[in-house]
Tab-separated table of C-alpha atoms in Angstrom:
chain	number	residue	atom	x	y	z
X	27	MET	CA	-38.164	-23.011	-30.261
X	28	THR	CA	-36.280	-21.647	-27.224
X	29	ASP	CA	-32.775	-23.005	-26.640
X	30	SER	CA	-32.659	-24.176	-23.002
X	31	ARG	CA	-28.924	-23.452	-22.960
X	32	ILE	CA	-29.443	-19.725	-23.365
X	33	PRO	CA	-30.258	-17.693	-20.227
X	34	ALA	CA	-33.373	-15.529	-20.333
X	35	ASP	CA	-33.044	-11.766	-20.741
X	36	LEU	CA	-29.531	-11.643	-22.155
X	37	PRO	CA	-28.530	-8.032	-22.907
X	38	ASP	CA	-28.454	-6.926	-26.547
X	39	HIS	CA	-25.493	-4.704	-25.704
X	40	ILE	CA	-23.105	-4.325	-22.746
X	41	GLN	CA	-22.112	-0.775	-21.789
X	42	HIS	CA	-19.463	0.836	-19.625
X	43	TYR	CA	-20.447	2.097	-16.169
X	44	ILE	CA	-18.912	5.484	-15.413
X	45	ASP	CA	-19.797	7.908	-12.608
X	46	GLY	CA	-23.025	6.083	-11.763
X	47	ALA	CA	-24.360	5.783	-15.319
X	48	PHE	CA	-24.290	3.190	-18.105
X	49	VAL	CA	-22.676	4.725	-21.193
X	50	ASP	CA	-21.362	3.722	-24.599
X	51	SER	CA	-17.829	4.431	-25.770
X	52	VAL	CA	-17.003	8.005	-26.663
X	53	ASP	CA	-16.281	6.920	-30.256
X	54	GLY	CA	-19.256	4.504	-30.355
X	55	ASP	CA	-17.010	1.498	-31.042
X	56	THR	CA	-18.090	-2.028	-30.023
X	57	PHE	CA	-16.771	-5.581	-30.121
X	58	ASP	CA	-18.519	-8.930	-30.487
X	59	VAL	CA	-18.988	-11.327	-27.563
X	60	LEU	CA	-19.149	-15.019	-28.489
X	61	ASP	CA	-21.022	-17.994	-27.057
X	62	PRO	CA	-18.242	-20.608	-26.577
X	63	VAL	CA	-20.536	-23.513	-27.429
X	64	THR	CA	-21.308	-22.233	-30.941
X	65	ASN	CA	-18.766	-19.410	-31.389
X	66	GLN	CA	-21.644	-17.252	-32.599
X	67	THR	CA	-21.947	-13.608	-31.535
X	68	TYR	CA	-24.674	-13.304	-28.893
X	69	THR	CA	-24.153	-9.659	-27.893
X	70	THR	CA	-21.855	-6.687	-28.379
X	71	ALA	CA	-19.932	-4.701	-25.792
X	72	ALA	CA	-18.751	-1.111	-25.766
X	73	ALA	CA	-15.073	-1.033	-26.772
X	74	GLY	CA	-13.311	1.324	-24.370
X	75	LYS	CA	-10.326	3.392	-25.399
X	76	LYS	CA	-8.188	6.095	-23.806
X	77	ALA	CA	-11.043	8.656	-23.799
X	78	ASP	CA	-13.332	6.291	-21.882
X	79	ILE	CA	-10.634	5.417	-19.356
X	80	GLU	CA	-10.021	9.143	-18.807
X	81	LEU	CA	-13.708	9.688	-18.003
X	82	ALA	CA	-13.753	6.717	-15.625
X	83	VAL	CA	-10.557	7.761	-13.845
X	84	ALA	CA	-11.808	11.348	-13.502
X	85	ALA	CA	-15.025	10.067	-11.889
X	86	ALA	CA	-13.110	7.756	-9.537
X	87	LYS	CA	-10.657	10.524	-8.600
X	88	ARG	CA	-13.519	12.951	-7.893
X	89	ALA	CA	-15.250	10.339	-5.718
X	90	PHE	CA	-12.005	9.773	-3.820
X	91	GLU	CA	-11.166	13.434	-3.288
X	92	GLU	CA	-14.641	14.858	-2.722
X	93	GLY	CA	-16.949	11.929	-1.928
X	94	PRO	CA	-17.785	10.270	1.402
X	95	TRP	CA	-16.347	6.787	0.758
X	96	PRO	CA	-12.697	7.214	1.902
X	97	ARG	CA	-13.841	9.244	4.917
X	98	MET	CA	-16.450	6.776	6.167
X	99	LEU	CA	-15.767	4.807	9.323
X	100	PRO	CA	-14.609	1.230	8.652
X	101	ARG	CA	-17.865	-0.042	10.211
X	102	GLU	CA	-19.924	2.016	7.732
X	103	ARG	CA	-17.966	0.681	4.750
X	104	SER	CA	-18.252	-2.799	6.232
X	105	ARG	CA	-22.055	-2.565	6.250
X	106	VAL	CA	-22.065	-1.718	2.535
X	107	LEU	CA	-19.739	-4.657	1.769
X	108	HIS	CA	-21.970	-7.035	3.744
X	109	ARG	CA	-24.981	-5.819	1.747
X	110	ILE	CA	-22.998	-6.483	-1.451
X	111	ALA	CA	-22.268	-10.031	-0.229
X	112	ASP	CA	-25.953	-10.592	0.611
X	113	LEU	CA	-26.997	-9.449	-2.873
X	114	VAL	CA	-24.397	-11.638	-4.602
X	115	GLU	CA	-25.543	-14.654	-2.551
X	116	SER	CA	-29.208	-13.975	-3.298
X	117	ARG	CA	-28.455	-13.874	-7.032
X	118	ASP	CA	-26.047	-16.806	-7.161
X	119	ALA	CA	-28.188	-18.846	-9.556
X	120	ARG	CA	-28.465	-15.985	-12.066
X	121	LEU	CA	-24.765	-15.130	-11.750
X	122	ALA	CA	-23.795	-18.749	-12.290
X	123	GLU	CA	-26.106	-19.043	-15.300
X	124	LEU	CA	-24.569	-15.990	-16.985
X	125	GLU	CA	-20.999	-16.940	-16.041
X	126	SER	CA	-21.445	-20.473	-17.392
X	127	TYR	CA	-22.968	-19.263	-20.653
X	128	ASP	CA	-20.358	-16.549	-21.220
X	129	SER	CA	-17.222	-18.510	-20.242
X	130	GLY	CA	-18.136	-22.151	-20.979
X	131	LEU	CA	-17.604	-23.078	-17.329
X	132	PRO	CA	-19.744	-26.007	-16.080
X	133	ILE	CA	-22.795	-24.649	-14.256
X	134	THR	CA	-22.059	-26.477	-10.994
X	135	GLN	CA	-18.568	-24.966	-10.842
X	136	ALA	CA	-19.877	-21.514	-11.800
X	137	LEU	CA	-22.299	-21.695	-8.861
X	138	GLY	CA	-19.390	-22.314	-6.494
X	139	GLN	CA	-17.581	-19.254	-7.904
X	140	ALA	CA	-20.599	-16.992	-7.248
X	141	ARG	CA	-20.716	-18.123	-3.626
X	142	ARG	CA	-16.977	-17.612	-3.266
X	143	ALA	CA	-17.378	-14.046	-4.589
X	144	ALA	CA	-19.851	-13.268	-1.793
X	145	GLU	CA	-17.451	-14.755	0.756
X	146	ASN	CA	-14.634	-12.508	-0.510
X	147	PHE	CA	-16.708	-9.394	0.257
X	148	ARG	CA	-17.760	-10.751	3.646
X	149	PHE	CA	-14.168	-11.545	4.575
X	150	PHE	CA	-12.883	-8.025	3.876
X	151	ALA	CA	-15.974	-6.434	5.446
X	152	ASP	CA	-15.014	-8.186	8.690
X	153	LEU	CA	-11.276	-7.624	8.308
X	154	ILE	CA	-11.403	-3.827	8.086
X	155	VAL	CA	-13.480	-3.586	11.260
X	156	ALA	CA	-11.041	-5.840	13.135
X	157	GLN	CA	-7.998	-4.097	11.636
X	158	SER	CA	-5.541	-2.708	14.173
X	159	ASP	CA	-2.439	-0.667	13.409
X	160	ASP	CA	0.937	-0.861	15.085
X	161	ALA	CA	2.151	1.313	17.935
X	162	PHE	CA	5.764	1.332	19.189
X	163	LYS	CA	6.751	2.902	22.514
X	164	VAL	CA	10.002	3.983	24.133
X	165	PRO	CA	8.768	4.673	27.703
X	166	GLY	CA	9.105	8.310	28.704
X	167	ARG	CA	10.856	9.262	25.487
X	168	GLN	CA	8.891	8.525	22.340
X	169	MET	CA	5.694	7.019	20.973
X	170	ASN	CA	5.280	5.925	17.357
X	171	TYR	CA	2.102	4.806	15.661
X	172	VAL	CA	0.965	3.916	12.145
X	173	ASN	CA	-1.915	5.410	10.168
X	174	ARG	CA	-3.314	3.422	7.268
X	175	LYS	CA	-4.775	5.551	4.504
X	176	PRO	CA	-6.461	4.603	1.224
X	177	ILE	CA	-4.254	5.465	-1.738
X	178	GLY	CA	-6.660	6.678	-4.437
X	179	VAL	CA	-7.880	5.191	-7.706
X	180	ALA	CA	-7.106	1.488	-8.075
X	181	GLY	CA	-6.950	0.083	-11.609
X	182	LEU	CA	-8.174	-3.529	-11.594
X	183	ILE	CA	-7.518	-5.689	-14.665
X	184	THR	CA	-9.107	-9.125	-14.478
X	185	PRO	CA	-8.927	-12.340	-16.557
X	186	TRP	CA	-11.568	-14.345	-18.417
X	187	ASN	CA	-11.347	-17.488	-16.272
X	188	THR	CA	-13.852	-17.428	-13.363
X	189	PRO	CA	-14.190	-13.679	-14.032
X	190	PHE	CA	-16.858	-12.693	-11.471
X	191	MET	CA	-15.088	-14.414	-8.580
X	192	LEU	CA	-11.659	-13.044	-9.533
X	193	GLU	CA	-13.134	-9.547	-9.840
X	194	SER	CA	-14.430	-9.903	-6.269
X	195	TRP	CA	-10.896	-10.770	-5.063
X	196	LYS	CA	-9.770	-7.305	-6.111
X	197	LEU	CA	-12.948	-5.270	-5.594
X	198	GLY	CA	-13.470	-6.478	-2.015
X	199	PRO	CA	-10.195	-5.240	-0.473
X	200	ALA	CA	-9.849	-2.197	-2.760
X	201	LEU	CA	-13.268	-0.891	-1.690
X	202	ALA	CA	-13.009	-2.051	1.936
X	203	THR	CA	-9.903	0.078	2.473
X	204	GLY	CA	-11.590	3.213	1.089
X	205	ASN	CA	-10.176	3.402	-2.426
X	206	THR	CA	-12.192	4.040	-5.570
X	207	VAL	CA	-11.803	1.769	-8.584
X	208	VAL	CA	-11.800	1.417	-12.348
X	209	LEU	CA	-12.360	-2.198	-13.388
X	210	LYS	CA	-11.287	-3.420	-16.834
X	211	PRO	CA	-12.698	-6.939	-17.253
X	212	ALA	CA	-11.411	-9.390	-19.868
X	213	GLU	CA	-12.888	-8.795	-23.313
X	214	PHE	CA	-13.763	-12.497	-23.818
X	215	THR	CA	-16.130	-12.519	-20.800
X	216	PRO	CA	-17.759	-9.145	-20.050
X	217	LEU	CA	-21.230	-10.481	-19.196
X	218	SER	CA	-21.078	-11.171	-15.446
X	219	ALA	CA	-18.992	-8.044	-14.778
X	220	SER	CA	-21.887	-5.948	-16.073
X	221	LEU	CA	-23.912	-7.047	-13.016
X	222	TRP	CA	-21.638	-5.358	-10.487
X	223	ALA	CA	-23.059	-1.888	-11.126
X	224	GLY	CA	-26.617	-2.850	-10.151
X	225	ILE	CA	-25.413	-4.773	-7.098
X	226	PHE	CA	-23.278	-1.847	-5.898
X	227	GLU	CA	-26.053	0.700	-6.462
X	228	GLU	CA	-28.542	-1.397	-4.510
X	229	ALA	CA	-26.036	-1.875	-1.677
X	230	GLY	CA	-25.551	1.896	-1.345
X	231	LEU	CA	-22.044	2.356	-2.743
X	232	PRO	CA	-21.671	6.095	-3.492
X	233	LYS	CA	-21.607	7.278	-7.093
X	234	GLY	CA	-18.201	7.259	-8.784
X	235	VAL	CA	-16.584	4.812	-6.352
X	236	PHE	CA	-16.967	1.942	-8.839
X	237	ASN	CA	-16.406	2.412	-12.567
X	238	LEU	CA	-16.172	-0.217	-15.305
X	239	VAL	CA	-14.707	0.115	-18.793
X	240	ASN	CA	-14.890	-2.799	-21.222
X	241	GLY	CA	-12.418	-3.134	-24.049
X	242	LEU	CA	-9.283	-4.750	-25.363
X	243	GLY	CA	-6.171	-4.955	-23.228
X	244	GLU	CA	-4.081	-3.028	-25.744
X	245	ASP	CA	-6.614	-0.170	-25.721
X	246	ALA	CA	-8.499	0.142	-22.423
X	247	GLY	CA	-6.030	-1.833	-20.298
X	248	ASP	CA	-3.030	0.023	-21.675
X	249	ALA	CA	-4.647	3.426	-21.070
X	250	LEU	CA	-5.492	2.455	-17.476
X	251	VAL	CA	-1.929	1.304	-16.740
X	252	LYS	CA	-0.461	4.505	-18.199
X	253	HIS	CA	-2.892	6.933	-16.548
X	254	PRO	CA	-1.000	9.263	-14.173
X	255	ASP	CA	-3.952	9.470	-11.738
X	256	VAL	CA	-4.089	5.690	-11.115
X	257	PRO	CA	-1.443	4.916	-8.472
X	258	LEU	CA	-2.316	1.211	-8.094
X	259	ILE	CA	-2.630	-1.585	-10.656
X	260	SER	CA	-3.754	-5.072	-9.670
X	261	PHE	CA	-3.537	-7.485	-12.608
X	262	THR	CA	-4.291	-11.174	-13.059
X	263	GLY	CA	-3.342	-12.727	-16.386
X	264	GLU	CA	-0.513	-13.999	-18.548
X	265	SER	CA	3.134	-13.498	-17.582
X	266	SER	CA	3.974	-11.831	-20.924
X	267	THR	CA	1.207	-9.242	-20.362
X	268	GLY	CA	2.481	-8.760	-16.820
X	269	GLN	CA	5.931	-7.889	-18.166
X	270	LEU	CA	4.383	-5.300	-20.480
X	271	ILE	CA	2.389	-3.770	-17.613
X	272	PHE	CA	5.520	-3.675	-15.432
X	273	GLY	CA	7.339	-1.668	-18.105
X	274	ASN	CA	4.438	0.695	-18.802
X	275	ALA	CA	3.829	1.381	-15.094
X	276	ALA	CA	7.507	2.028	-14.322
X	277	PRO	CA	7.639	5.743	-15.318
X	278	PHE	CA	4.838	6.435	-12.810
X	279	LEU	CA	6.307	4.259	-10.010
X	280	LYS	CA	2.887	2.686	-9.488
X	281	GLY	CA	2.078	0.101	-6.871
X	282	LEU	CA	1.830	-3.238	-8.688
X	283	SER	CA	0.291	-6.554	-7.694
X	284	MET	CA	0.466	-9.153	-10.441
X	285	GLU	CA	-0.761	-12.740	-10.304
X	286	LEU	CA	0.564	-14.316	-13.472
X	287	GLY	CA	0.857	-17.722	-15.138
X	288	GLY	CA	1.675	-21.109	-13.712
X	289	LYS	CA	2.872	-24.578	-14.612
X	290	SER	CA	2.389	-26.095	-11.217
X	291	PRO	CA	3.761	-29.529	-10.289
X	292	ALA	CA	1.816	-32.227	-8.470
X	293	VAL	CA	4.408	-34.591	-6.953
X	294	VAL	CA	3.198	-38.108	-6.070
X	295	PHE	CA	5.501	-40.275	-3.967
X	296	ALA	CA	5.188	-44.059	-3.688
X	297	ASP	CA	3.923	-43.871	-0.095
X	298	ALA	CA	1.019	-41.569	-1.000
X	299	ASP	CA	-2.644	-42.534	-0.803
X	300	LEU	CA	-2.872	-43.429	-4.484
X	301	GLU	CA	-6.645	-43.186	-4.846
X	302	ALA	CA	-6.758	-39.752	-3.188
X	303	ALA	CA	-3.800	-38.575	-5.291
X	304	VAL	CA	-5.440	-39.687	-8.551
X	305	ASP	CA	-8.751	-38.043	-7.610
X	306	ALA	CA	-7.092	-34.784	-6.578
X	307	THR	CA	-4.767	-34.546	-9.580
X	308	ILE	CA	-7.655	-35.292	-11.987
X	309	PHE	CA	-9.658	-32.500	-10.365
X	310	GLY	CA	-6.594	-30.242	-10.172
X	311	VAL	CA	-6.132	-30.055	-13.933
X	312	PHE	CA	-9.600	-30.714	-15.402
X	313	SER	CA	-11.796	-28.600	-13.090
X	314	LEU	CA	-12.667	-25.145	-14.446
X	315	ASN	CA	-11.952	-26.657	-17.902
X	316	GLY	CA	-8.250	-26.605	-17.038
X	317	GLU	CA	-8.410	-22.818	-17.393
X	318	ARG	CA	-6.934	-22.109	-13.976
X	319	CYS	CA	-3.606	-20.542	-13.064
X	320	THR	CA	-3.038	-22.968	-10.174
X	321	ALA	CA	-3.746	-26.117	-12.225
X	322	GLY	CA	-1.425	-29.022	-11.376
X	323	SER	CA	-0.621	-29.503	-15.036
X	324	ARG	CA	2.679	-31.368	-14.515
X	325	ILE	CA	2.326	-34.591	-12.521
X	326	LEU	CA	5.595	-36.073	-11.268
X	327	VAL	CA	5.277	-39.692	-10.093
X	328	GLU	CA	7.767	-41.943	-8.303
X	329	ARG	CA	8.847	-44.711	-10.674
X	330	SER	CA	7.831	-47.680	-8.500
X	331	ILE	CA	4.137	-46.647	-8.803
X	332	TYR	CA	4.434	-44.825	-12.152
X	333	GLU	CA	2.812	-47.389	-14.486
X	334	GLU	CA	-0.057	-48.069	-12.104
X	335	PHE	CA	-0.642	-44.344	-11.625
X	336	VAL	CA	-0.626	-43.625	-15.370
X	337	GLU	CA	-3.028	-46.479	-16.042
X	338	ARG	CA	-5.479	-45.419	-13.337
X	339	TYR	CA	-5.172	-41.734	-14.220
X	340	ALA	CA	-5.784	-42.298	-17.940
X	341	ALA	CA	-8.783	-44.542	-17.273
X	342	GLN	CA	-10.346	-41.942	-14.969
X	343	ALA	CA	-9.572	-39.060	-17.351
X	344	LYS	CA	-11.478	-40.908	-20.084
X	345	ARG	CA	-14.516	-41.054	-17.771
X	346	VAL	CA	-14.520	-37.287	-17.073
X	347	LYS	CA	-17.846	-36.002	-18.394
X	348	VAL	CA	-17.477	-33.463	-21.194
X	349	GLY	CA	-20.753	-31.701	-21.904
X	350	TYR	CA	-22.659	-28.499	-22.448
X	351	PRO	CA	-21.900	-25.912	-19.754
X	352	HIS	CA	-25.543	-25.613	-18.606
X	353	ASP	CA	-25.872	-29.373	-17.884
X	354	PRO	CA	-25.389	-30.120	-14.135
X	355	ALA	CA	-23.727	-33.454	-15.070
X	356	THR	CA	-20.949	-31.701	-17.027
X	357	GLU	CA	-17.450	-31.781	-15.510
X	358	VAL	CA	-15.557	-30.169	-18.430
X	359	GLY	CA	-17.400	-27.640	-20.583
X	360	ALA	CA	-16.349	-25.497	-23.553
X	361	LEU	CA	-13.140	-23.444	-23.615
X	362	VAL	CA	-13.754	-19.731	-23.487
X	363	HIS	CA	-13.029	-18.597	-27.069
X	364	PRO	CA	-11.977	-19.996	-30.460
X	365	GLU	CA	-8.587	-18.249	-30.227
X	366	HIS	CA	-7.881	-20.025	-26.961
X	367	TYR	CA	-9.265	-23.311	-28.310
X	368	ASP	CA	-6.816	-23.114	-31.217
X	369	LYS	CA	-3.943	-22.477	-28.803
X	370	VAL	CA	-4.828	-25.477	-26.610
X	371	MET	CA	-5.311	-27.754	-29.625
X	372	SER	CA	-1.919	-26.687	-30.996
X	373	TYR	CA	-0.356	-27.884	-27.728
X	374	VAL	CA	-2.253	-31.180	-28.015
X	375	GLU	CA	-0.634	-31.699	-31.426
X	376	ILE	CA	2.791	-30.726	-30.049
X	377	GLY	CA	2.244	-33.181	-27.188
X	378	LYS	CA	1.728	-36.052	-29.619
X	379	THR	CA	5.350	-35.608	-30.670
X	380	GLU	CA	6.641	-35.160	-27.105
X	381	GLY	CA	4.883	-37.810	-25.032
X	382	ARG	CA	2.781	-40.955	-25.038
X	383	LEU	CA	-0.884	-40.072	-25.520
X	384	VAL	CA	-2.917	-42.157	-23.054
X	385	ALA	CA	-6.246	-40.260	-23.025
X	386	GLY	CA	-8.028	-37.671	-25.140
X	387	GLY	CA	-6.048	-35.911	-27.804
X	388	GLY	CA	-8.748	-34.084	-29.740
X	389	ARG	CA	-12.420	-33.210	-29.882
X	390	PRO	CA	-14.692	-35.365	-27.723
X	391	GLU	CA	-17.170	-37.509	-29.614
X	392	GLY	CA	-20.449	-35.805	-30.423
X	393	PHE	CA	-19.167	-32.215	-30.233
X	394	GLU	CA	-18.485	-31.175	-33.799
X	395	GLU	CA	-18.649	-27.423	-33.144
X	396	GLY	CA	-17.689	-25.132	-30.278
X	397	ASN	CA	-14.562	-25.085	-28.156
X	398	PHE	CA	-14.643	-28.615	-26.729
X	399	VAL	CA	-11.427	-30.505	-25.920
X	400	ALA	CA	-11.396	-34.034	-24.513
X	401	PRO	CA	-9.410	-34.316	-21.247
X	402	THR	CA	-5.947	-35.112	-22.601
X	403	VAL	CA	-3.164	-37.001	-20.839
X	404	PHE	CA	0.436	-37.413	-21.997
X	405	ALA	CA	2.784	-39.811	-20.193
X	406	ASP	CA	6.595	-40.179	-20.367
X	407	VAL	CA	7.039	-36.445	-20.933
X	408	SER	CA	10.633	-35.173	-20.877
X	409	PRO	CA	11.386	-32.038	-18.822
X	410	ASP	CA	12.613	-30.214	-21.941
X	411	ALA	CA	9.284	-30.781	-23.729
X	412	ARG	CA	7.195	-27.713	-24.491
X	413	ILE	CA	4.137	-29.322	-22.864
X	414	PHE	CA	6.234	-29.679	-19.670
X	415	GLN	CA	7.572	-26.114	-19.765
X	416	GLU	CA	4.798	-23.916	-21.207
X	417	GLU	CA	1.432	-22.951	-19.749
X	418	ILE	CA	-1.351	-24.513	-21.840
X	419	PHE	CA	-4.330	-23.346	-19.731
X	420	GLY	CA	-6.647	-26.132	-20.809
X	421	PRO	CA	-7.578	-29.755	-19.978
X	422	VAL	CA	-4.128	-31.115	-20.881
X	423	VAL	CA	-1.673	-32.763	-18.466
X	424	ALA	CA	1.899	-34.087	-18.690
X	425	ILE	CA	3.051	-37.006	-16.497
X	426	THR	CA	6.759	-37.614	-15.829
X	427	PRO	CA	8.511	-40.261	-13.682
X	428	PHE	CA	11.222	-39.648	-11.077
X	429	ASP	CA	13.539	-41.911	-9.096
X	430	SER	CA	14.558	-39.912	-6.008
X	431	ASP	CA	13.477	-36.994	-3.829
X	432	GLU	CA	16.302	-34.913	-5.301
X	433	GLU	CA	15.171	-35.622	-8.873
X	434	ALA	CA	11.546	-34.855	-7.962
X	435	LEU	CA	12.579	-31.467	-6.554
X	436	SER	CA	14.750	-30.690	-9.572
X	437	LEU	CA	11.861	-31.521	-11.932
X	438	ALA	CA	9.355	-29.549	-9.847
X	439	ASN	CA	11.542	-26.434	-9.998
X	440	ASN	CA	12.473	-26.866	-13.664
X	441	THR	CA	10.207	-24.205	-15.215
X	442	LYS	CA	10.177	-20.405	-15.251
X	443	TYR	CA	6.953	-20.454	-13.207
X	444	GLY	CA	6.438	-20.778	-9.458
X	445	LEU	CA	2.789	-20.322	-8.492
X	446	ALA	CA	1.574	-23.505	-6.752
X	447	ALA	CA	2.775	-27.011	-5.920
X	448	TYR	CA	0.932	-30.105	-4.686
X	449	ILE	CA	2.788	-32.817	-2.755
X	450	TRP	CA	1.431	-36.294	-2.049
X	451	THR	CA	3.303	-38.303	0.581
X	452	ASN	CA	2.679	-39.788	4.035
X	453	ASP	CA	6.252	-39.052	5.155
X	454	LEU	CA	5.915	-36.005	7.416
X	455	LYS	CA	9.577	-34.940	7.265
X	456	ARG	CA	9.720	-35.296	3.488
X	457	ALA	CA	6.489	-33.312	3.088
X	458	HIS	CA	7.737	-30.303	5.048
X	459	ASN	CA	11.262	-30.334	3.688
X	460	PHE	CA	10.025	-30.639	0.108
X	461	ALA	CA	7.477	-27.862	0.651
X	462	GLN	CA	10.211	-25.546	1.932
X	463	SER	CA	12.503	-26.317	-1.018
X	464	VAL	CA	10.005	-26.143	-3.860
X	465	GLU	CA	9.933	-22.843	-5.783
X	466	ALA	CA	6.261	-21.983	-5.398
X	467	GLY	CA	4.310	-19.236	-3.695
X	468	MET	CA	1.728	-21.736	-2.401
X	469	VAL	CA	2.055	-25.415	-1.504
X	470	TRP	CA	-0.660	-27.935	-0.705
X	471	LEU	CA	0.276	-31.142	1.129
X	472	ASN	CA	-2.019	-34.128	0.472
X	473	SER	CA	-4.733	-31.773	-0.732
X	474	ASN	CA	-6.042	-30.121	-3.832
X	475	ASN	CA	-6.389	-26.334	-3.982
X	476	VAL	CA	-8.382	-25.442	-0.857
X	477	ARG	CA	-7.422	-21.935	0.218
X	478	ASP	CA	-7.997	-20.077	3.468
X	479	LEU	CA	-8.763	-16.438	2.588
X	480	ARG	CA	-6.421	-15.225	5.355
X	481	THR	CA	-3.348	-16.652	3.625
X	482	PRO	CA	-1.179	-14.831	1.056
X	483	PHE	CA	-1.942	-15.580	-2.592
X	484	GLY	CA	0.852	-15.121	-5.108
X	485	GLY	CA	3.777	-16.728	-6.859
X	486	VAL	CA	7.507	-16.487	-7.392
X	487	LYS	CA	9.634	-16.279	-10.552
X	488	ALA	CA	7.462	-15.639	-13.648
X	489	SER	CA	4.271	-16.355	-11.695
X	490	GLY	CA	3.884	-13.007	-10.078
X	491	LEU	CA	4.896	-9.897	-8.239
X	492	GLY	CA	3.645	-9.301	-4.693
X	493	HIS	CA	0.910	-11.065	-2.766
X	494	GLU	CA	-2.725	-10.390	-2.015
X	495	GLY	CA	-5.100	-12.144	0.368
X	496	GLY	CA	-5.812	-11.359	4.013
X	497	TYR	CA	-3.661	-8.581	5.480
X	498	ARG	CA	-1.457	-8.569	2.354
X	499	SER	CA	-4.412	-7.073	0.462
X	500	ILE	CA	-4.817	-4.425	3.162
X	501	ASP	CA	-1.093	-3.644	2.815
X	502	PHE	CA	-1.351	-3.299	-0.968
X	503	TYR	CA	-4.408	-1.040	-1.013
X	504	THR	CA	-3.252	1.328	1.773
X	505	ASP	CA	-0.358	3.661	2.487
X	506	GLN	CA	1.224	3.195	5.898
X	507	GLN	CA	2.170	6.485	7.518
X	508	SER	CA	4.416	6.522	10.589
X	509	VAL	CA	3.770	9.240	13.177
X	510	HIS	CA	6.516	9.929	15.756
X	511	ILE	CA	5.862	11.811	19.026
X	512	THR	CA	8.548	12.945	21.465
X	513	LEU	CA	7.345	12.509	25.063
X	514	GLY	CA	10.376	13.851	26.937
X	515	GLY	CA	12.778	16.634	26.117
X	516	ALA	CA	13.679	17.145	22.486
X	517	HIS	CA	16.858	15.222	21.691
X	518	ASN	CA	18.155	17.591	19.063
X	519	PRO	CA	21.821	17.987	18.130
X	520	THR	CA	22.529	21.720	18.086
X	521	PHE	CA	23.933	23.225	14.898
X	522	GLY	CA	24.929	26.820	14.364
X	523	LYS	CA	25.182	27.886	18.021
X	524	ASN	CA	28.094	30.054	19.146
């Protein structure tokens, strides 16, 4: 009997894509890819190492130095990117099906990610055509203007949460600006990344511009970071891995953009719209299975409404629908991998010693196998608790009371991270002052995470290095060259004249 959970035509084996061809690893090595619902191997993937990265980088470098892509007019590249977006949109159901199966993400949320991926390509296709560069004039004396030039081979290292969409965040601007790329997707979720090659070929991207090497971070990722012919590394992942990449890239003085971990606060003041705040903070930590860097995983609540908030939040968390990823009714699916499941469950056990468990706390009923965790809520959590300080990256939330604006700000800033913050209040002055004072790269006022693609994306402290998004992506993926022209007489000091 056919299992309705399993997408049709799953590949028996996932290969690399180098210089326009699907290939296995040079040494023939592979690794297993697991279905997160059963933790059974459903396919294998080529395990890339240094030799495979060298082939991919050589192809990308050749395409950059000899191929047409960097020399095409922005409008020509834009047309290719729009075709890519059209193809992604036309295949959104298939992409979502594969993404959901491979990552455990609920199918309805996976569908949204596929559409967002298309929008990322469309956005940068439009941006490069509208792009203007600066000119500075000193009338009658000097004119200065700026050339933007693609840099070369961009190494893109992407995470296992919403992989296809996050790959598009990097691929869109890197390709739009005329660079060539080597993509190293996360080893837990290589399935949807394998679709890029066919999409790019059909859209007319020249051979060698896009290359993909699967493999472990310590093998393929490490070789990509250390390759002397890769001047740019864009990485999304854990802060500890980011530190390692920073050190390994330093001898080459590479351009680095790193979006790292988060432990983002959601601050709820007594004058907030309580129903909207509960809805948004439930969604903010349990959507995408809680496997999101911008999750509002610490909720800080003003004491006068604290007990009511905790009661309503816990009751709603218990009603969140845990289910199989392919079921459209599912709101929280299966975590990506048994290793990650074990990590999240270890934090649940730690939390039982650090806070008051008011919802969840283990496996949901009826799910005896697979990586399922019931939405878990701890109240009365102290700021020195591990579940307050450390990124869990799952459907687990800590709620803490505060008595004053000053205490709320102190609690919000009391972690090593600084990616996002969510503030719920109807006091306009408080909202803006708090937003300015909170240590976060992005702040949402009376809103969950709804991002305009023109805005910078990135964090402070341990949450990242640099920003991408909008023109910041154009800045990262291009060199800016200043050209200076003297219009009048040359104003040269004279040396060496008798």
